[in-house]
mmCIF file of C-alpha atoms and ligand atoms in Angstrom:
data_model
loop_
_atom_site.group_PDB
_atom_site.id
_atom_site.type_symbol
_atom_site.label_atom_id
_atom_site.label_comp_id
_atom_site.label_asym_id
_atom_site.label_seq_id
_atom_site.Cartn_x
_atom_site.Cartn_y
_atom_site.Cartn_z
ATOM 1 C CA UNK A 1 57.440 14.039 10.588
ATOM 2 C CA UNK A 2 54.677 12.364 12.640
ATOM 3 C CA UNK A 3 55.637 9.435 14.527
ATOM 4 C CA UNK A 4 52.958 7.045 15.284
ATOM 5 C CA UNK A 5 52.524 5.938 18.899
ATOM 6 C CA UNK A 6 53.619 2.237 20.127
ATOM 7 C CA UNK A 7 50.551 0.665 18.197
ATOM 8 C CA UNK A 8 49.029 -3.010 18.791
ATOM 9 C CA UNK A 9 49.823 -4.334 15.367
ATOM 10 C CA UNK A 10 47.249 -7.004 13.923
ATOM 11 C CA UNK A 11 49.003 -8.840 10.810
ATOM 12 C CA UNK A 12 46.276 -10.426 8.207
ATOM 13 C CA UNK A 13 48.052 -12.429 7.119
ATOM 14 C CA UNK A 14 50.839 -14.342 8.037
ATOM 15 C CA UNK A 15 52.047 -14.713 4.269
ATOM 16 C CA UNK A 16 55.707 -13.981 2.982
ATOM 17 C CA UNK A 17 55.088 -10.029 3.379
ATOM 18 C CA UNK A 18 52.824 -9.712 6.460
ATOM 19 C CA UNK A 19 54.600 -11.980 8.606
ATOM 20 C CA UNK A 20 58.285 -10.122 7.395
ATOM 21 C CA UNK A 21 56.144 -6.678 7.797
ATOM 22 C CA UNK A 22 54.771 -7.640 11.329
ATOM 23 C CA UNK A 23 58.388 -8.475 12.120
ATOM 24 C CA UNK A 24 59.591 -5.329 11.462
ATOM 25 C CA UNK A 25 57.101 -3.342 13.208
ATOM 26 C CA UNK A 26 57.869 -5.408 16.533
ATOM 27 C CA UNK A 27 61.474 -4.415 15.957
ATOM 28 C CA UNK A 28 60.400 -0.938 15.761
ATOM 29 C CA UNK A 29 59.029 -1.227 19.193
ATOM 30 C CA UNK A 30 54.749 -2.030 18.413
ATOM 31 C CA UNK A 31 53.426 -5.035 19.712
ATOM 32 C CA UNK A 32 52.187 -7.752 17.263
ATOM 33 C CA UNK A 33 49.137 -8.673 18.699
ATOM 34 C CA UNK A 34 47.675 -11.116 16.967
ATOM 35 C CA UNK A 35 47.916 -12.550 13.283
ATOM 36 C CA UNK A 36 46.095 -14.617 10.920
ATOM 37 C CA UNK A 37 47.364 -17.799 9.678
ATOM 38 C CA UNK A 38 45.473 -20.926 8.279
ATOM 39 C CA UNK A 39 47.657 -23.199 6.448
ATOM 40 C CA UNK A 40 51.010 -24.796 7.771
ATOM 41 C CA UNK A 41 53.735 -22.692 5.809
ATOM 42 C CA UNK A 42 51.682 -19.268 7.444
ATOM 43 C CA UNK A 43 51.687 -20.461 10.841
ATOM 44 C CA UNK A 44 55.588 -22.100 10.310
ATOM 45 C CA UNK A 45 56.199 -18.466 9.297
ATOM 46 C CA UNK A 46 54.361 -16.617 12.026
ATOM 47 C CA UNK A 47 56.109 -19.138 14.735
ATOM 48 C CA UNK A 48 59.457 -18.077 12.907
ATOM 49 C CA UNK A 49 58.773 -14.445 12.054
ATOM 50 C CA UNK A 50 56.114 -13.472 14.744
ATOM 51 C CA UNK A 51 57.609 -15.508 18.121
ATOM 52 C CA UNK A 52 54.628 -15.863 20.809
ATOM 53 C CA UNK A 53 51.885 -13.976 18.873
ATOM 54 C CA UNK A 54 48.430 -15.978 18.813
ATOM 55 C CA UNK A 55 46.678 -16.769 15.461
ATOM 56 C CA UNK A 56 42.897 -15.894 15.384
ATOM 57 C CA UNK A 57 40.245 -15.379 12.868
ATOM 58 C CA UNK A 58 40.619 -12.257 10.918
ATOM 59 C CA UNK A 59 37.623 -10.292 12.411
ATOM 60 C CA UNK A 60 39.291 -10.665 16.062
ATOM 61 C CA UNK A 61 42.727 -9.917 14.815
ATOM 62 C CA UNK A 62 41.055 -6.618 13.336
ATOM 63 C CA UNK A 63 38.992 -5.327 16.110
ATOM 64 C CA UNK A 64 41.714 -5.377 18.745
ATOM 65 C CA UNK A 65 44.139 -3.918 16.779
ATOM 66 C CA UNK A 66 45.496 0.184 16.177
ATOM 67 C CA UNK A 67 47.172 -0.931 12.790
ATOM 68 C CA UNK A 68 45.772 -3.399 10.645
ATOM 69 C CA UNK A 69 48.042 -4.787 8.463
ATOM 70 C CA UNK A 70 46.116 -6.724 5.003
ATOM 71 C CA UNK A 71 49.139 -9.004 3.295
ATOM 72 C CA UNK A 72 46.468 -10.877 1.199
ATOM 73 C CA UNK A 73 46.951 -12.187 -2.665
ATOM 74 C CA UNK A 74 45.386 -8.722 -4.720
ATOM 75 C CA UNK A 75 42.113 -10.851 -5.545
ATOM 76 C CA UNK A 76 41.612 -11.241 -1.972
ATOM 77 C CA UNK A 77 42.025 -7.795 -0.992
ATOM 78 C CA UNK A 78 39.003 -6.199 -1.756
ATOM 79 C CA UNK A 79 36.658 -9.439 -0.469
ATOM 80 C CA UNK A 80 38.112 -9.401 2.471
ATOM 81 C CA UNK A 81 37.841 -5.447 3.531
ATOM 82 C CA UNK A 82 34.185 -5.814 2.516
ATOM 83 C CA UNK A 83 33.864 -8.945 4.528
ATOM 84 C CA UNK A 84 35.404 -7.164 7.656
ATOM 85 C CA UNK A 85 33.497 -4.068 7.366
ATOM 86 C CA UNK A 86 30.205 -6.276 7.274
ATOM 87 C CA UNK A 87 31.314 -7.524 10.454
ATOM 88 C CA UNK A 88 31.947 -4.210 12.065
ATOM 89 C CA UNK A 89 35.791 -5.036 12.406
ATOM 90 C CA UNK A 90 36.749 -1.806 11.312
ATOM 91 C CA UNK A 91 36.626 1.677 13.799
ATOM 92 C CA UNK A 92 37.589 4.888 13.846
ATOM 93 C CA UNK A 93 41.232 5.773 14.864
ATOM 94 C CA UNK A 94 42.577 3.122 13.220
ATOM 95 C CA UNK A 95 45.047 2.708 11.066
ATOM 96 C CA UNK A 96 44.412 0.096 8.336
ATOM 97 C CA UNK A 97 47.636 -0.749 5.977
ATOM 98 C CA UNK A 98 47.358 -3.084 2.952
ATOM 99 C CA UNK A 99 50.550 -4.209 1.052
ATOM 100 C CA UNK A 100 49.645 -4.957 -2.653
ATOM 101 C CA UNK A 101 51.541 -2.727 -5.200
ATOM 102 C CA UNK A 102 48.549 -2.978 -7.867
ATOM 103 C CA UNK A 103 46.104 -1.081 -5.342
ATOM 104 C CA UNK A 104 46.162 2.233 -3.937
ATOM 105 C CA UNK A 105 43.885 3.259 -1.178
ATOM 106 C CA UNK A 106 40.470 3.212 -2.867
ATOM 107 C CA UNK A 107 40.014 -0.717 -2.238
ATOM 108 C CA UNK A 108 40.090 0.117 1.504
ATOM 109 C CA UNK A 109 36.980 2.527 1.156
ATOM 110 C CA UNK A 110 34.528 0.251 3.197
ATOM 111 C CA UNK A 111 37.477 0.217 6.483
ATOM 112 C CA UNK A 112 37.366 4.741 5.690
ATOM 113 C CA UNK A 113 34.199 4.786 5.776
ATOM 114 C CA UNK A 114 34.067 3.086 8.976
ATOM 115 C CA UNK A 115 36.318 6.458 10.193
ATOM 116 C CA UNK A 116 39.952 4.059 9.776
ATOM 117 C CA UNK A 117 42.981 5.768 8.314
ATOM 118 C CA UNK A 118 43.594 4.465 4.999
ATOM 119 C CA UNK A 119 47.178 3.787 3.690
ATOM 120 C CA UNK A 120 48.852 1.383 1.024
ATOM 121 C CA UNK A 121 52.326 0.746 2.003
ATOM 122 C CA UNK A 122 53.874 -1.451 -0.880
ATOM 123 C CA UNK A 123 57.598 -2.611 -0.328
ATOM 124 C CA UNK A 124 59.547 -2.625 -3.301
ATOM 125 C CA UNK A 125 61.470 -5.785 -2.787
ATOM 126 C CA UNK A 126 60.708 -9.630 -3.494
ATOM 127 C CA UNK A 127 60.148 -11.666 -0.159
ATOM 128 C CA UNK A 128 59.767 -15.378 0.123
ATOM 129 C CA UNK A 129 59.276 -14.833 4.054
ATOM 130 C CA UNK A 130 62.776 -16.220 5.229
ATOM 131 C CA UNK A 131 64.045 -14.057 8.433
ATOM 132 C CA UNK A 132 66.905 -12.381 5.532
ATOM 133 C CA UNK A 133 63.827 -10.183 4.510
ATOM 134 C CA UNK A 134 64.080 -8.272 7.293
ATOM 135 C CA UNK A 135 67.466 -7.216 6.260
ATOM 136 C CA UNK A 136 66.224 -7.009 2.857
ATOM 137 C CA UNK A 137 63.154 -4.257 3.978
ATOM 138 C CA UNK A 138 65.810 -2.013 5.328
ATOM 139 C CA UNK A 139 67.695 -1.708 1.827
ATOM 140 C CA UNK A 140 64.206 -0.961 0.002
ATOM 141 C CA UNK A 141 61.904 1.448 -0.586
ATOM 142 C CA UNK A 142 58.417 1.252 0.292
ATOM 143 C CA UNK A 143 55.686 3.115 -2.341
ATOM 144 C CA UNK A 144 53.299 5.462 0.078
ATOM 145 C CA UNK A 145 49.932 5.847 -1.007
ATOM 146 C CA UNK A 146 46.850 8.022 0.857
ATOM 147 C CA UNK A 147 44.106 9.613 -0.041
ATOM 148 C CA UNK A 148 44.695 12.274 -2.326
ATOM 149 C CA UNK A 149 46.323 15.668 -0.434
ATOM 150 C CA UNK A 150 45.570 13.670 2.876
ATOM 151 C CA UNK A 151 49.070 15.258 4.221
ATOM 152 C CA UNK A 152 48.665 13.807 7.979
ATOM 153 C CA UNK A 153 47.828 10.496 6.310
ATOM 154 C CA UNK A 154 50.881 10.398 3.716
ATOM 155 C CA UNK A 155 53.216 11.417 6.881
ATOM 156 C CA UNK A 156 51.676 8.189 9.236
ATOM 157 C CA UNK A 157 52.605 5.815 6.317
ATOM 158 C CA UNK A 158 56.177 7.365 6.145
ATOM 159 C CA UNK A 159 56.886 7.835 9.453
ATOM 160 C CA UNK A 160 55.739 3.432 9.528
ATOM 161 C CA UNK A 161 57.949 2.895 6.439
ATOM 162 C CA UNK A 162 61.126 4.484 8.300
ATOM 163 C CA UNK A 163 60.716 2.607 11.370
ATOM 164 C CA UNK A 164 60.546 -0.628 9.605
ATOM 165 C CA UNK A 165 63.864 0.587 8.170
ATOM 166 C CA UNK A 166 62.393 1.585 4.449
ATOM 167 C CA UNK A 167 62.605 4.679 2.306
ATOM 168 C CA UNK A 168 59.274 5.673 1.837
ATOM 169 C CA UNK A 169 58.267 7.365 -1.582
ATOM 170 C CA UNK A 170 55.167 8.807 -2.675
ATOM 171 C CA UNK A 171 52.845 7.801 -5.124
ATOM 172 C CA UNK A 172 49.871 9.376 -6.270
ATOM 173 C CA UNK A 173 46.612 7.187 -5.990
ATOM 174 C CA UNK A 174 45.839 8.292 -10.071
ATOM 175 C CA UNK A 175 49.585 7.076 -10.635
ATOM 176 C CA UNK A 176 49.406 3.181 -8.559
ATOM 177 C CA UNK A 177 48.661 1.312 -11.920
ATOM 178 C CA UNK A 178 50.923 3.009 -14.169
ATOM 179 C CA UNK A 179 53.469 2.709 -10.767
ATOM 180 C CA UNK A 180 52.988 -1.356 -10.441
ATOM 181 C CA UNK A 181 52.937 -2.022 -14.406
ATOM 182 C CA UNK A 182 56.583 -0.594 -14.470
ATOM 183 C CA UNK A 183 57.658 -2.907 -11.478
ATOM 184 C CA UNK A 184 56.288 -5.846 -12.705
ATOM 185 C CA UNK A 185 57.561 -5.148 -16.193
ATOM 186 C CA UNK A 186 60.943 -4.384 -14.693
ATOM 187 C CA UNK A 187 61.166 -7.237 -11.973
ATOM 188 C CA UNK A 188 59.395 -10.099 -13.381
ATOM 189 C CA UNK A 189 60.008 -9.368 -17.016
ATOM 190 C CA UNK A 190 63.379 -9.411 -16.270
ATOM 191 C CA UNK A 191 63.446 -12.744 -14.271
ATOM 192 C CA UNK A 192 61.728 -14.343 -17.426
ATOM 193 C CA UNK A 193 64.621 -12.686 -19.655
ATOM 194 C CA UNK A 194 67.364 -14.242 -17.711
ATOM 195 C CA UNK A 195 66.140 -17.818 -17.259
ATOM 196 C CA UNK A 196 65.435 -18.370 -20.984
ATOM 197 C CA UNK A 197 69.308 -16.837 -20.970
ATOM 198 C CA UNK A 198 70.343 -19.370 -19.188
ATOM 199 C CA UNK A 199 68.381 -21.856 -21.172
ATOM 200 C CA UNK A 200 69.683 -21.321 -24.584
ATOM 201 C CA UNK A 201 72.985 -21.312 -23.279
ATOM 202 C CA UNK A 202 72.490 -24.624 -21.499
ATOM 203 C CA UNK A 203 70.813 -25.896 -24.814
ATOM 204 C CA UNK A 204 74.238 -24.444 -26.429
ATOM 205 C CA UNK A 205 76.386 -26.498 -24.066
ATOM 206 C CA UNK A 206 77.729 -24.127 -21.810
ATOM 207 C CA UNK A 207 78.507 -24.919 -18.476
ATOM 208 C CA UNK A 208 77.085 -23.017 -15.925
ATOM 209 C CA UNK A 209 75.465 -20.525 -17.174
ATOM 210 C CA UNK A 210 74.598 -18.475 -14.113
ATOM 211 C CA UNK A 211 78.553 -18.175 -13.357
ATOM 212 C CA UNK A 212 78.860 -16.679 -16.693
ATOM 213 C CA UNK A 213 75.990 -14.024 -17.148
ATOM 214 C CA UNK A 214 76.846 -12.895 -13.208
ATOM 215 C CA UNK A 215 79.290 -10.721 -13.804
ATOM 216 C CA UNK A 216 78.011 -9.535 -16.998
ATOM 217 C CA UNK A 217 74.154 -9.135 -16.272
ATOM 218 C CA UNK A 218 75.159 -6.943 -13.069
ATOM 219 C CA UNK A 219 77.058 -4.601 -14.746
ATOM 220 C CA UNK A 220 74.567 -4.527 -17.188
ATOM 221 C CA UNK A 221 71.686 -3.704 -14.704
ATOM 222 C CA UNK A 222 74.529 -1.438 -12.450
ATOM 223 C CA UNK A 223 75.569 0.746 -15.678
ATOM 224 C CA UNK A 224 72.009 1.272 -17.109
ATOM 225 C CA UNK A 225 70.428 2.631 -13.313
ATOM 226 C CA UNK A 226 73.719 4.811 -13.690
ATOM 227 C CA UNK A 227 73.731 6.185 -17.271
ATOM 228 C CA UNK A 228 70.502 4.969 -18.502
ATOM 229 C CA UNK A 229 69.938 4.576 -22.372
ATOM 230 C CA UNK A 230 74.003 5.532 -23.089
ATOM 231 C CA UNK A 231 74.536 2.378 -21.099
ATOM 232 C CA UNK A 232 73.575 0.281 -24.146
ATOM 233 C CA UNK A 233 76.048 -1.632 -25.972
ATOM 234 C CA UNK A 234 75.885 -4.842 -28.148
ATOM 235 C CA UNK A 235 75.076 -5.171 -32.460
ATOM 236 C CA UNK A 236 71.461 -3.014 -32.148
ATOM 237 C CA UNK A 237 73.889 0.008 -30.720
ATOM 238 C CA UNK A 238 76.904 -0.532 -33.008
ATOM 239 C CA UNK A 239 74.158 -0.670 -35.984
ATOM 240 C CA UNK A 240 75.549 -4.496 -36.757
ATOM 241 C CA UNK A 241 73.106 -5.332 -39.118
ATOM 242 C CA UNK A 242 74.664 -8.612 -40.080
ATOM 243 C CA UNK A 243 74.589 -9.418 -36.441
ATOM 244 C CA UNK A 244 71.446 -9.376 -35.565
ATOM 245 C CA UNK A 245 70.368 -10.963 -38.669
ATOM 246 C CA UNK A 246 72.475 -14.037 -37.246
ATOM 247 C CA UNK A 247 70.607 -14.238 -33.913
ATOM 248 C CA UNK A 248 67.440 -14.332 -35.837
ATOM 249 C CA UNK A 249 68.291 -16.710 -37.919
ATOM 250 C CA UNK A 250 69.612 -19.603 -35.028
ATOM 251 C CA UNK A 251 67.176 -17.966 -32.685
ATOM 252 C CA UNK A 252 64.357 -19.177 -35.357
ATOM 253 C CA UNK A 253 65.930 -22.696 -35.653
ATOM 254 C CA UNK A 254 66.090 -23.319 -32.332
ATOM 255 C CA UNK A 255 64.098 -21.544 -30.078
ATOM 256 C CA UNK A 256 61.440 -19.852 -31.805
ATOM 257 C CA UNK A 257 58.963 -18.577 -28.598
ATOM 258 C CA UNK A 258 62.302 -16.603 -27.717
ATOM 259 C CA UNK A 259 63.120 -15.141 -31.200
ATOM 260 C CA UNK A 260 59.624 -13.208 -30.845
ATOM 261 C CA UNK A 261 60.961 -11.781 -27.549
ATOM 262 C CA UNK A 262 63.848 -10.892 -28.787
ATOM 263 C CA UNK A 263 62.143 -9.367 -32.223
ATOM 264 C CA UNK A 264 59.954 -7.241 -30.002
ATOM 265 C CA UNK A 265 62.970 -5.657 -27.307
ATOM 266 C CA UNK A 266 65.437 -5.200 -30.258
ATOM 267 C CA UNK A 267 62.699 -3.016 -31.965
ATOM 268 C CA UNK A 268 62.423 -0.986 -28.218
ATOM 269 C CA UNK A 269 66.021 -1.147 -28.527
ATOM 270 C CA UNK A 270 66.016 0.786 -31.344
ATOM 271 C CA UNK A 271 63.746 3.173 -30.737
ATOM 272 C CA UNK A 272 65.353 4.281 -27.263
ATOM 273 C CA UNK A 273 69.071 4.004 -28.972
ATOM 274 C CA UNK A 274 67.843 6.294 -31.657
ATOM 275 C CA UNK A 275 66.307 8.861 -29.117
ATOM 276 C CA UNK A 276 69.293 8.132 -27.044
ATOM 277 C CA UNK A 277 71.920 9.793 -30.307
ATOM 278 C CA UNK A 278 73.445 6.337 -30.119
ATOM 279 C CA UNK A 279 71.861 5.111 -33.309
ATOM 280 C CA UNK A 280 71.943 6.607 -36.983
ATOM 281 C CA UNK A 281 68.799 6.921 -38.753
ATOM 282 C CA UNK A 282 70.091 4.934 -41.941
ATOM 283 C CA UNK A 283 71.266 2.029 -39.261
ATOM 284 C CA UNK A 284 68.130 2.218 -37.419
ATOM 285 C CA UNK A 285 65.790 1.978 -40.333
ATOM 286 C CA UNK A 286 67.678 -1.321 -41.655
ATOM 287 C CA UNK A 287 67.436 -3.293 -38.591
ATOM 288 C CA UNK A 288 63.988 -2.207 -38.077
ATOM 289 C CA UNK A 289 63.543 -3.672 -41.570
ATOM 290 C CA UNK A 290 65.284 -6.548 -40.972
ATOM 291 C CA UNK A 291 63.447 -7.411 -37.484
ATOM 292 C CA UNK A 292 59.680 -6.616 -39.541
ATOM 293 C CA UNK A 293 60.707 -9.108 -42.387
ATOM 294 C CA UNK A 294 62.510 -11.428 -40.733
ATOM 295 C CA UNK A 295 64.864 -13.875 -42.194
ATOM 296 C CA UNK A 296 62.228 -16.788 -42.835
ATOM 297 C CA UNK A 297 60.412 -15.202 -45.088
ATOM 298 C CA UNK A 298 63.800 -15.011 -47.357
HETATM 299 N N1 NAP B 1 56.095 -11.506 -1.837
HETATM 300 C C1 NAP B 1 56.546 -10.381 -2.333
HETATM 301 O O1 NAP B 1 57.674 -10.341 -2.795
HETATM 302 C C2 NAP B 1 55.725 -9.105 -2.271
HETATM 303 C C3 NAP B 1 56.416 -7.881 -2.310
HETATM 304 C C4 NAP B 1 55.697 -6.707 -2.195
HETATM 305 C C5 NAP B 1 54.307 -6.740 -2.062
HETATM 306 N N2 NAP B 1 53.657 -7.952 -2.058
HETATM 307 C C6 NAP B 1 52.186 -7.905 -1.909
HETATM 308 O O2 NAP B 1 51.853 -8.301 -0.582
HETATM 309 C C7 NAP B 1 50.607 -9.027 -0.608
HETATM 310 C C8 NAP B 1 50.815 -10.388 0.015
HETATM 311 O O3 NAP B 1 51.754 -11.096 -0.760
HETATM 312 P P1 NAP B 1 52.560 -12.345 -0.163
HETATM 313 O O4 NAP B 1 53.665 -12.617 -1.113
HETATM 314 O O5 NAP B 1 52.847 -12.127 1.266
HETATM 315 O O6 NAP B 1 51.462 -13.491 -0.321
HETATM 316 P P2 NAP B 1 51.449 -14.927 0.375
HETATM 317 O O7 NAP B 1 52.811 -15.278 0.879
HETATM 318 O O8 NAP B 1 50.773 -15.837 -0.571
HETATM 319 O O9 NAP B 1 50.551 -14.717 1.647
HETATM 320 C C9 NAP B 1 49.190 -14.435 1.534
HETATM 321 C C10 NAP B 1 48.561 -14.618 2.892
HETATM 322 O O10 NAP B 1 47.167 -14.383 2.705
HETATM 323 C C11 NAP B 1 46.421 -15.540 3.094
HETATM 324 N N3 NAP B 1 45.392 -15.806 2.077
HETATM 325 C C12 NAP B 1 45.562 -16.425 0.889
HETATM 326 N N4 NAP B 1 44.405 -16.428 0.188
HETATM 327 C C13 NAP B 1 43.508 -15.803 0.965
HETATM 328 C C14 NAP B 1 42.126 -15.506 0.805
HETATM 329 N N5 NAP B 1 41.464 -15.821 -0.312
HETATM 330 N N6 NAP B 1 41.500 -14.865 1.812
HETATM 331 C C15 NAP B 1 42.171 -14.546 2.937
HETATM 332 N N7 NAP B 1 43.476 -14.823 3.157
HETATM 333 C C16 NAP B 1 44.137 -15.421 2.166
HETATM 334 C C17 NAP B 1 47.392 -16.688 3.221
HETATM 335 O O11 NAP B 1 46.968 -17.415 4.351
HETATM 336 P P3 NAP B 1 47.161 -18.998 4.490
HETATM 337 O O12 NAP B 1 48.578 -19.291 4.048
HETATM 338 O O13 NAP B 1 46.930 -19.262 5.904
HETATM 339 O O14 NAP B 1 46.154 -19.580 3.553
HETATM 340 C C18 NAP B 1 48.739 -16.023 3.453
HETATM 341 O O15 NAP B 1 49.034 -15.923 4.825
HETATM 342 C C19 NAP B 1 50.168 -9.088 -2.071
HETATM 343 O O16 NAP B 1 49.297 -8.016 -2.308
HETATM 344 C C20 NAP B 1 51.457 -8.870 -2.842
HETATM 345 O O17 NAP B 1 51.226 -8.264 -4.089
HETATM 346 C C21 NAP B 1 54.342 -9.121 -2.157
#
């Protein structure tokens, strides 16, 4: 595997991933030599994460630098690169890196064109930009993206992933939306399950909620990366009819944006229990009736 030489790192911007990122890449022995950062919680971050390293403009921070590192919001992305190129920031022999998992490498066209080595290195983790992130990067992986069969280019963004500490994985340019829509749906889908969890059990009068779905929610998560579909337990599984009738009914009466969440994954529910052997066909097609009727209408 290639391994890049001791590159001056420029970090646009100091945000929750670039400044954690830049971090990282200092640790790995390249020299962060400049980053961007406008308002106060980037340049609190970059005095935290990136010690000593002046902020600049983003066209300066680009032209001195080997690797150029883009942490910008998605929208920005693309704006930006065409901004820089205007302003001849890009060159040839760089290395230009953005973060964002919903792009692959085509939104850094304008910095390839310029004869820069395009890569998207996207780090499958959540950061908020506290110095724990740098702990966090070492557990992850980060998704690898270069231009298509671009072999030298796929092994510079791995060989950059494993010295920040990452497991790089590949993905396909054709396969980055497809890639990010399953993250988000995992990650963030997942965050919105759990805190209306813990809201109907508040509303129920339990007491600390997040004590009590802990335990249960991580073996949950742990047993279905393990076993996958024949992880599934609960009334859908068991073919309780009656059951889920029941959490229909009270999920109608009080808390009716959350019974049409729960309508829609009980009927995925069924359909991967039933491909899963876990579910009989007679059980399967009475709670699917049951979840298309639904109890008002009776
Ligand atoms: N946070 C995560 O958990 C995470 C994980 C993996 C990948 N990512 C990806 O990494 C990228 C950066 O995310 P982030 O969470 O680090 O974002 P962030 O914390 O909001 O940081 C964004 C940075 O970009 C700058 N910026 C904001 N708007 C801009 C604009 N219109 N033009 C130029 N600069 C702008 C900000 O500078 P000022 O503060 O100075 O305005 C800030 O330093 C995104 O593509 C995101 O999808 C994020």
């Amino acid at each position: 595997m290639t391994r890049p030489a001791r590159l001056a790192v420029g970090v646009v911007s100091a945000g929750r991933v670039g400044s954690v990122l830049g971090a990282a890449l200092a640790r790995a022995g390249h020299t962060v030599t400049a980053a961007v950062g406008v308002s106060d919680a980037s340049v609190k971050r970059a005095e935290r994460l990136l010690p000593g390293v002046p902020l600049r403009p983003p066209d300066e921070v680009t032209r001195d630098a080997d690797l150029v590192l883009l942490a910008l919001p998605d929208d920005a992305l693309a704006p930006m690169v065409h901004g820089m190129a205007g302003a001849g920031a890009f060159r040839a022999g760089q290395i230009v890196v953005h973060t964002s998992g919903a792009h692959g490498v085509a939104v850094l066209d304008p910095a390839a064109e310029a004869g820069a080595l395009p890569l998207a290195l996207h780090p499958v983790m959540t950061f908020t930009g506290a110095s724990e992130d740098l702990q966090r990067l070492a557990s992850c992986s980060v998704g690898v993206t270069a231009s298509t069969d671009d072999e030298a280019a796929f092994n510079v963004g791995e060989a950059l992933t494993m010295e920040m500490g990452a497991e790089p994985v590949r993905i396909p340019e054709a396969a980055r939306p497809l890639y990010h829509a399953a993250l988000a749906h995992g990650a963030n889908h997942l965050t919105t399950l759990v805190a209306d969890c813990v809201e109907l059990l508040s509303e129920g009068g339990v007491a600390e909620p997040e004590r009590l779905l802990g335990p249960l929610l991580s073996a949950a998560l742990d047993n279905v990366l393990r076993h996958g579909d024949r992880a599934l337990t609960g009334p859908v599984a068991r073919g309780d009819t009656g059951t889920v009738g029941t959490h229909l009914d009270v999920l109608g009466d009080r808390a009716p944006d959350v019974r049409s969440t729960y309508t829609a994954l009980a009927h995925r529910t069924v359909a991967r229990a039933s491909r899963a052997g876990l579910l009989g066909v007679a059980d399967a097609a009475e709670i699917t009736n049951l979840l298309d009727d639904g109890r008002e209408t009776q």
